[in-house]
Tab-separated table of C-alpha atoms and ligand atoms in Angstrom:
chain	number	residue	atom	x	y	z
E	1	UNK	CA	95.865	39.018	116.914
E	2	UNK	CA	95.731	42.640	116.906
E	3	UNK	CA	98.522	45.262	115.841
E	4	UNK	CA	100.363	47.929	116.978
E	5	UNK	CA	101.951	47.580	120.736
E	6	UNK	CA	100.813	44.534	122.655
E	7	UNK	CA	99.296	45.712	125.897
E	8	UNK	CA	99.299	43.457	128.836
E	9	UNK	CA	97.203	44.118	131.632
E	10	UNK	CA	98.374	43.078	135.225
E	11	UNK	CA	95.067	42.814	137.616
E	12	UNK	CA	91.809	42.004	136.365
E	13	UNK	CA	89.759	43.821	139.127
E	14	UNK	CA	87.800	47.086	138.860
E	15	UNK	CA	89.980	49.001	137.478
E	16	UNK	CA	92.267	46.243	135.526
E	17	UNK	CA	89.039	45.177	133.892
E	18	UNK	CA	88.665	48.886	132.996
E	19	UNK	CA	91.859	49.547	131.688
E	20	UNK	CA	91.419	46.170	129.383
E	21	UNK	CA	88.367	47.212	128.094
E	22	UNK	CA	90.033	50.548	127.320
E	23	UNK	CA	93.046	49.018	125.870
E	24	UNK	CA	90.851	46.353	123.353
E	25	UNK	CA	88.864	48.824	121.902
E	26	UNK	CA	89.896	52.682	122.454
E	27	UNK	CA	93.501	52.841	121.565
E	28	UNK	CA	94.952	53.996	118.184
E	29	UNK	CA	98.121	51.928	117.661
E	30	UNK	CA	97.473	49.310	120.337
E	31	UNK	CA	95.713	46.308	121.242
E	32	UNK	CA	95.095	44.112	124.293
E	33	UNK	CA	97.662	41.185	124.213
E	34	UNK	CA	97.173	39.249	127.215
E	35	UNK	CA	95.925	39.844	130.699
E	36	UNK	CA	96.806	38.335	134.128
E	37	UNK	CA	95.878	38.301	137.733
E	38	UNK	CA	96.324	36.234	140.856
E	39	UNK	CA	92.822	34.871	140.734
E	40	UNK	CA	92.748	33.029	137.620
E	41	UNK	CA	89.231	32.605	137.337
E	42	UNK	CA	88.811	36.734	137.169
E	43	UNK	CA	91.973	37.077	134.678
E	44	UNK	CA	90.277	34.489	132.272
E	45	UNK	CA	86.654	36.060	132.413
E	46	UNK	CA	88.337	39.310	131.510
E	47	UNK	CA	90.817	37.980	128.811
E	48	UNK	CA	88.147	35.772	127.085
E	49	UNK	CA	85.740	38.961	126.864
E	50	UNK	CA	88.190	40.647	125.008
E	51	UNK	CA	89.824	38.022	122.795
E	52	UNK	CA	93.436	38.387	124.607
E	53	UNK	CA	95.613	35.826	125.867
E	54	UNK	CA	95.882	34.483	129.525
E	55	UNK	CA	99.010	34.954	131.039
E	56	UNK	CA	99.744	31.812	133.747
E	57	UNK	CA	100.827	34.860	136.172
E	58	UNK	CA	102.234	38.557	136.074
E	59	UNK	CA	105.547	37.466	135.374
E	60	UNK	CA	104.748	35.553	132.608
E	61	UNK	CA	103.000	38.205	131.100
E	62	UNK	CA	105.939	40.624	131.461
E	63	UNK	CA	107.644	38.005	129.682
E	64	UNK	CA	105.508	37.199	126.902
E	65	UNK	CA	106.862	38.478	123.507
E	66	UNK	CA	103.679	39.475	122.680
E	67	UNK	CA	103.548	42.187	125.332
E	68	UNK	CA	105.509	45.127	124.551
E	69	UNK	CA	103.884	47.257	127.260
E	70	UNK	CA	102.636	46.552	130.361
E	71	UNK	CA	100.028	48.127	132.414
E	72	UNK	CA	100.148	47.706	136.384
E	73	UNK	CA	96.601	47.449	137.875
E	74	UNK	CA	96.764	44.849	140.387
E	75	UNK	CA	96.704	45.444	144.405
E	76	UNK	CA	98.457	48.272	145.609
E	77	UNK	CA	100.895	46.461	147.750
E	78	UNK	CA	102.098	44.278	144.132
E	79	UNK	CA	102.898	47.320	142.212
E	80	UNK	CA	106.850	47.906	143.284
E	81	UNK	CA	107.437	44.231	142.164
E	82	UNK	CA	106.024	44.481	138.730
E	83	UNK	CA	107.636	47.561	137.872
E	84	UNK	CA	110.833	46.496	138.640
E	85	UNK	CA	110.301	43.101	136.804
E	86	UNK	CA	109.290	45.691	133.392
E	87	UNK	CA	112.417	47.314	134.249
E	88	UNK	CA	114.327	44.343	134.093
E	89	UNK	CA	112.826	43.008	131.058
E	90	UNK	CA	113.233	46.697	129.788
E	91	UNK	CA	109.712	47.073	129.075
E	92	UNK	CA	107.609	50.291	129.206
E	93	UNK	CA	105.138	50.362	132.289
E	94	UNK	CA	102.302	52.251	133.202
E	95	UNK	CA	101.561	51.924	137.010
E	96	UNK	CA	98.258	52.753	138.660
E	97	UNK	CA	99.024	54.996	141.655
E	98	UNK	CA	100.512	54.317	144.224
E	99	UNK	CA	104.132	53.325	142.172
E	100	UNK	CA	105.325	51.683	145.692
E	101	UNK	CA	104.259	51.791	149.506
E	102	UNK	CA	106.315	54.206	150.691
E	103	UNK	CA	108.323	57.547	149.284
E	104	UNK	CA	111.558	55.252	150.085
E	105	UNK	CA	110.450	52.481	147.906
E	106	UNK	CA	109.540	54.853	145.103
E	107	UNK	CA	112.956	56.372	145.455
E	108	UNK	CA	114.285	53.292	144.909
E	109	UNK	CA	112.292	52.756	141.274
E	110	UNK	CA	113.555	56.465	140.343
E	111	UNK	CA	117.090	55.121	141.026
E	112	UNK	CA	116.489	51.995	139.108
E	113	UNK	CA	115.136	53.522	135.917
E	114	UNK	CA	117.864	56.305	136.108
E	115	UNK	CA	120.341	53.540	136.387
E	116	UNK	CA	119.069	51.513	133.335
E	117	UNK	CA	118.981	55.023	131.452
E	118	UNK	CA	115.601	54.420	129.582
E	119	UNK	CA	112.334	56.192	130.728
E	120	UNK	CA	110.212	53.263	131.096
E	121	UNK	CA	107.826	54.152	133.986
E	122	UNK	CA	104.852	56.209	133.974
E	123	UNK	CA	102.332	56.632	136.773
E	124	UNK	CA	98.793	56.779	136.437
E	125	UNK	CA	97.498	60.208	137.767
E	126	UNK	CA	95.380	59.976	134.969
E	127	UNK	CA	93.744	63.708	135.814
E	128	UNK	CA	96.691	65.321	134.055
E	129	UNK	CA	94.539	64.230	131.121
E	130	UNK	CA	91.342	65.390	132.106
E	131	UNK	CA	89.908	68.020	129.651
E	132	UNK	CA	88.627	70.049	132.650
E	133	UNK	CA	92.058	70.313	134.403
E	134	UNK	CA	93.705	70.706	130.951
E	135	UNK	CA	91.696	73.988	130.459
E	136	UNK	CA	92.580	75.236	133.454
E	137	UNK	CA	96.119	74.890	132.676
E	138	UNK	CA	95.864	76.418	129.238
E	139	UNK	CA	93.923	79.268	130.910
E	140	UNK	CA	96.624	79.840	133.433
E	141	UNK	CA	99.087	79.588	130.572
E	142	UNK	CA	97.343	81.970	128.865
E	143	UNK	CA	97.243	84.400	131.546
E	144	UNK	CA	93.406	85.996	131.091
E	145	UNK	CA	92.748	85.251	134.772
E	146	UNK	CA	96.080	86.793	135.802
E	147	UNK	CA	98.403	84.952	138.298
E	148	UNK	CA	96.864	82.183	140.566
E	149	UNK	CA	96.329	82.951	144.386
E	150	UNK	CA	94.190	80.253	145.780
E	151	UNK	CA	93.015	76.525	144.657
E	152	UNK	CA	89.767	74.893	146.109
E	153	UNK	CA	89.472	71.546	145.638
E	154	UNK	CA	86.594	68.644	146.724
E	155	UNK	CA	87.158	65.261	146.573
E	156	UNK	CA	84.012	63.172	147.597
E	157	UNK	CA	83.600	59.730	147.238
E	158	UNK	CA	79.946	58.296	147.592
E	159	UNK	CA	81.405	55.741	150.092
E	160	UNK	CA	84.415	54.027	151.115
E	161	UNK	CA	85.866	50.172	151.481
E	162	UNK	CA	85.377	48.720	154.877
E	163	UNK	CA	88.755	49.353	156.768
E	164	UNK	CA	89.584	52.715	154.464
E	165	UNK	CA	91.192	54.748	157.323
E	166	UNK	CA	92.365	58.625	157.288
E	167	UNK	CA	95.505	57.683	156.205
E	168	UNK	CA	94.237	55.817	152.916
E	169	UNK	CA	92.191	59.348	152.446
E	170	UNK	CA	95.457	61.120	151.780
E	171	UNK	CA	97.902	58.514	150.203
E	172	UNK	CA	94.683	56.970	147.778
E	173	UNK	CA	91.980	59.996	147.185
E	174	UNK	CA	93.462	63.455	148.003
E	175	UNK	CA	97.284	61.940	146.227
E	176	UNK	CA	95.294	62.811	142.917
E	177	UNK	CA	94.811	66.716	143.929
E	178	UNK	CA	98.478	66.545	145.709
E	179	UNK	CA	99.731	65.824	142.217
E	180	UNK	CA	97.206	67.899	140.097
E	181	UNK	CA	98.809	70.811	142.101
E	182	UNK	CA	102.192	70.117	140.908
E	183	UNK	CA	100.866	70.005	137.249
E	184	UNK	CA	98.843	72.853	137.200
E	185	UNK	CA	101.106	75.493	138.950
E	186	UNK	CA	104.658	73.772	137.760
E	187	UNK	CA	105.617	74.177	141.417
E	188	UNK	CA	106.612	71.750	144.230
E	189	UNK	CA	104.837	71.519	147.374
E	190	UNK	CA	106.305	72.677	150.556
E	191	UNK	CA	104.074	72.084	153.254
E	192	UNK	CA	100.886	69.872	154.598
E	193	UNK	CA	98.683	70.580	157.255
E	194	UNK	CA	95.885	67.906	157.675
E	195	UNK	CA	92.827	69.109	160.071
E	196	UNK	CA	89.821	66.881	160.798
E	197	UNK	CA	86.107	67.626	161.159
E	198	UNK	CA	85.304	67.035	164.687
E	199	UNK	CA	81.727	67.453	163.974
E	200	UNK	CA	80.262	64.305	162.388
E	201	UNK	CA	78.819	61.595	164.864
E	202	UNK	CA	79.732	58.137	164.567
E	203	UNK	CA	80.813	56.632	161.112
E	204	UNK	CA	84.499	56.632	159.988
E	205	UNK	CA	87.278	58.606	162.156
E	206	UNK	CA	88.795	61.707	160.602
E	207	UNK	CA	86.373	61.738	157.439
E	208	UNK	CA	86.052	64.204	155.741
E	209	UNK	CA	89.062	65.778	156.196
E	210	UNK	CA	90.602	69.487	155.397
E	211	UNK	CA	94.244	69.403	153.880
E	212	UNK	CA	95.937	72.819	153.725
E	213	UNK	CA	98.839	72.937	150.945
E	214	UNK	CA	101.607	75.460	150.830
E	215	UNK	CA	103.279	75.308	147.360
E	216	UNK	CA	106.681	76.684	146.946
E	217	UNK	CA	105.474	79.235	144.154
E	218	UNK	CA	102.997	80.606	146.904
E	219	UNK	CA	99.784	79.394	145.845
E	220	UNK	CA	97.893	78.219	148.608
E	221	UNK	CA	95.231	75.137	148.284
E	222	UNK	CA	92.784	73.768	150.300
E	223	UNK	CA	91.475	69.942	149.747
E	224	UNK	CA	88.399	68.728	151.365
E	225	UNK	CA	88.672	65.018	151.173
E	226	UNK	CA	85.235	63.498	152.139
E	227	UNK	CA	85.036	59.474	151.508
E	228	UNK	CA	81.381	58.798	152.707
E	229	UNK	CA	79.608	61.916	151.515
E	230	UNK	CA	76.633	59.534	150.469
E	231	UNK	CA	75.301	61.479	147.337
E	232	UNK	CA	77.663	60.209	144.702
E	233	UNK	CA	81.451	60.384	143.558
E	234	UNK	CA	81.889	64.664	143.182
E	235	UNK	CA	84.881	66.194	142.277
E	236	UNK	CA	85.356	70.126	142.317
E	237	UNK	CA	87.723	72.722	142.149
E	238	UNK	CA	87.940	76.324	141.883
E	239	UNK	CA	90.727	78.685	140.959
E	240	UNK	CA	91.177	81.945	142.099
E	241	UNK	CA	93.670	84.290	140.149
E	242	UNK	CA	94.180	87.918	140.721
E	243	UNK	CA	91.706	89.015	137.542
E	244	UNK	CA	89.149	86.102	137.801
E	245	UNK	CA	88.075	82.964	138.693
E	246	UNK	CA	87.716	79.533	137.307
E	247	UNK	CA	85.422	76.237	137.974
E	248	UNK	CA	86.519	73.052	137.074
E	249	UNK	CA	84.117	72.376	134.400
E	250	UNK	CA	82.001	68.765	134.995
E	251	UNK	CA	80.716	66.378	132.392
E	252	UNK	CA	77.414	67.027	132.065
E	253	UNK	CA	75.017	63.906	132.149
E	254	UNK	CA	71.764	63.901	130.459
E	255	UNK	CA	69.431	66.343	132.530
E	256	UNK	CA	66.667	64.526	133.738
E	257	UNK	CA	63.089	66.502	134.760
E	258	UNK	CA	60.688	64.779	136.781
E	259	UNK	CA	58.014	64.988	139.862
E	260	UNK	CA	58.652	68.825	139.928
E	261	UNK	CA	62.545	68.699	139.679
E	262	UNK	CA	65.482	69.025	137.323
E	263	UNK	CA	68.477	66.981	138.179
E	264	UNK	CA	71.748	65.523	136.621
E	265	UNK	CA	73.338	62.293	138.005
E	266	UNK	CA	76.468	61.858	139.519
E	267	UNK	CA	78.545	58.974	138.533
E	268	UNK	CA	78.879	56.292	141.027
E	269	UNK	CA	83.024	56.721	140.947
E	270	UNK	CA	86.072	57.799	139.190
E	271	UNK	CA	85.660	55.559	136.505
E	272	UNK	CA	82.622	57.737	135.005
E	273	UNK	CA	84.102	60.726	136.103
E	274	UNK	CA	87.648	60.191	134.121
E	275	UNK	CA	86.665	58.003	131.507
E	276	UNK	CA	87.962	60.443	128.806
E	277	UNK	CA	91.191	60.855	131.041
E	278	UNK	CA	91.805	57.258	131.061
E	279	UNK	CA	91.527	56.784	127.625
E	280	UNK	CA	93.638	60.041	126.850
E	281	UNK	CA	96.361	58.816	129.129
E	282	UNK	CA	96.119	55.163	127.651
E	283	UNK	CA	96.553	56.436	123.987
E	284	UNK	CA	99.044	59.004	124.961
E	285	UNK	CA	101.345	56.406	126.682
E	286	UNK	CA	101.132	53.941	123.892
E	287	UNK	CA	102.192	56.870	121.267
E	288	UNK	CA	105.104	58.250	123.416
E	289	UNK	CA	106.288	54.888	125.017
E	290	UNK	CA	110.121	55.661	126.271
E	291	UNK	CA	109.942	59.368	125.583
E	292	UNK	CA	111.413	61.321	128.348
E	293	UNK	CA	108.950	64.443	127.288
E	294	UNK	CA	105.704	61.745	126.896
E	295	UNK	CA	102.845	63.393	128.675
E	296	UNK	CA	101.746	62.273	132.018
E	297	UNK	CA	103.301	61.472	135.038
E	298	UNK	CA	107.014	59.911	135.608
E	299	UNK	CA	108.730	57.925	137.804
E	300	UNK	CA	110.014	60.804	139.422
E	301	UNK	CA	106.380	62.385	140.077
E	302	UNK	CA	105.208	59.202	141.156
E	303	UNK	CA	107.991	59.597	143.989
E	304	UNK	CA	106.986	63.030	144.877
E	305	UNK	CA	103.584	62.722	144.940
E	306	UNK	CA	104.333	59.681	147.532
E	307	UNK	CA	106.705	62.311	149.472
E	308	UNK	CA	103.804	64.552	149.619
E	309	UNK	CA	101.542	62.325	150.783
E	310	UNK	CA	103.669	61.579	153.589
E	311	UNK	CA	103.802	64.900	154.718
E	312	UNK	CA	100.447	64.907	154.797
E	313	UNK	CA	100.198	61.304	156.563
E	314	UNK	CA	102.756	62.776	159.463
E	315	UNK	CA	100.472	65.933	159.808
E	316	UNK	CA	97.471	63.745	160.781
E	317	UNK	CA	99.918	61.957	163.522
E	318	UNK	CA	101.299	65.404	164.707
E	319	UNK	CA	98.634	67.625	164.344
E	320	UNK	CA	101.273	69.941	162.985
E	321	UNK	CA	102.201	71.507	159.725
E	322	UNK	CA	104.972	69.228	157.895
E	323	UNK	CA	107.215	70.131	155.652
E	324	UNK	CA	107.791	67.780	152.349
E	325	UNK	CA	111.090	66.122	152.651
E	326	UNK	CA	112.388	65.363	148.822
E	327	UNK	CA	115.543	63.906	147.734
E	328	UNK	CA	117.442	65.702	144.816
E	329	UNK	CA	116.314	65.076	141.458
E	330	UNK	CA	118.595	62.881	139.717
E	331	UNK	CA	119.868	64.588	136.104
E	332	UNK	CA	118.002	62.015	134.561
E	333	UNK	CA	114.677	64.060	134.917
E	334	UNK	CA	115.802	67.194	134.114
H	1	LIG	C1	90.712	55.543	144.159
H	1	LIG	O1	91.667	54.652	144.321
H	1	LIG	C2	91.083	56.519	143.329
H	1	LIG	O2	92.057	56.462	142.251
H	1	LIG	C3	89.805	57.607	142.514
H	1	LIG	O3	90.687	58.236	141.474
H	1	LIG	C4	90.060	58.520	143.811
H	1	LIG	O4	89.128	59.355	143.444
H	1	LIG	C5	89.575	57.336	144.476
H	1	LIG	O5	88.913	58.705	146.045
H	1	LIG	C6	90.157	56.892	144.909
H	1	LIG	O6	89.426	55.619	146.092
């Protein structure tokens, strides 16, 4: 039996297993208490690997008195149900994005949390904990580069799962940039225009995409989303300010010199690229359970991310610039 906060992980797939690994061995003041998955064999494998209890199902895990806080990493369509159950049980929950399938459903969770009167929900926008994005935010706060003007982003995945659509490129991939823009520039997104490259023969339709994002604060953002770029997982960003620019630093893997070339491997996916961010997010969550000023994304941020990506999805369909429609922010999040 571990000490400190007992963490229950719902979902033992790729992301859940990785969160379980971190919760089991890399969280100060917390330990992995239990694991649940709709696939019991998968849950058992992860629970046994890390010495945690195997829960009969997600709701049993939430009810387990040994579980003090719940991490939801199950399939997207199940998130809202488990977050609601955590609110009802009065347990803090860190939910992988998206918090809910639509902006409307996300708003219902915001309202339910505000009605319960406790800051129990955090959303897993882990890039807010990435040291490289933090450095950019610090540079902006220090003012050395002057005022921000432009932000160029590229989000490239080596390949995407079959059935992955342009809508998923916006709601599942670019949503990370859409969140980081709000966090970095401390402003809302006003409008999104989605443009598609027409040059690529065959393959997934509408890949790559380009999103033009206008912020209320005036910073203009472009996001390339290319989910079948073949060569590796590559996240880039350049900040352009009135007195200088800054590139998003990339983790530096070992350099290989071979056959007349010098190379550095790309991580195959986001788990490697954002390893530090996931670990720091989990530690910050456990250290600040229930606190309004906890670092990371709140339920309100989760709702806004959904509303902004909804504007991107509308633009995919209309081919037009789409404004972001936001409900009034409850005082609870002020
Ligand atoms: C994936 O679901 C993630 O959340 C990753 O962070 C993102 O980079 C990737 O594009 C998504 O498919």
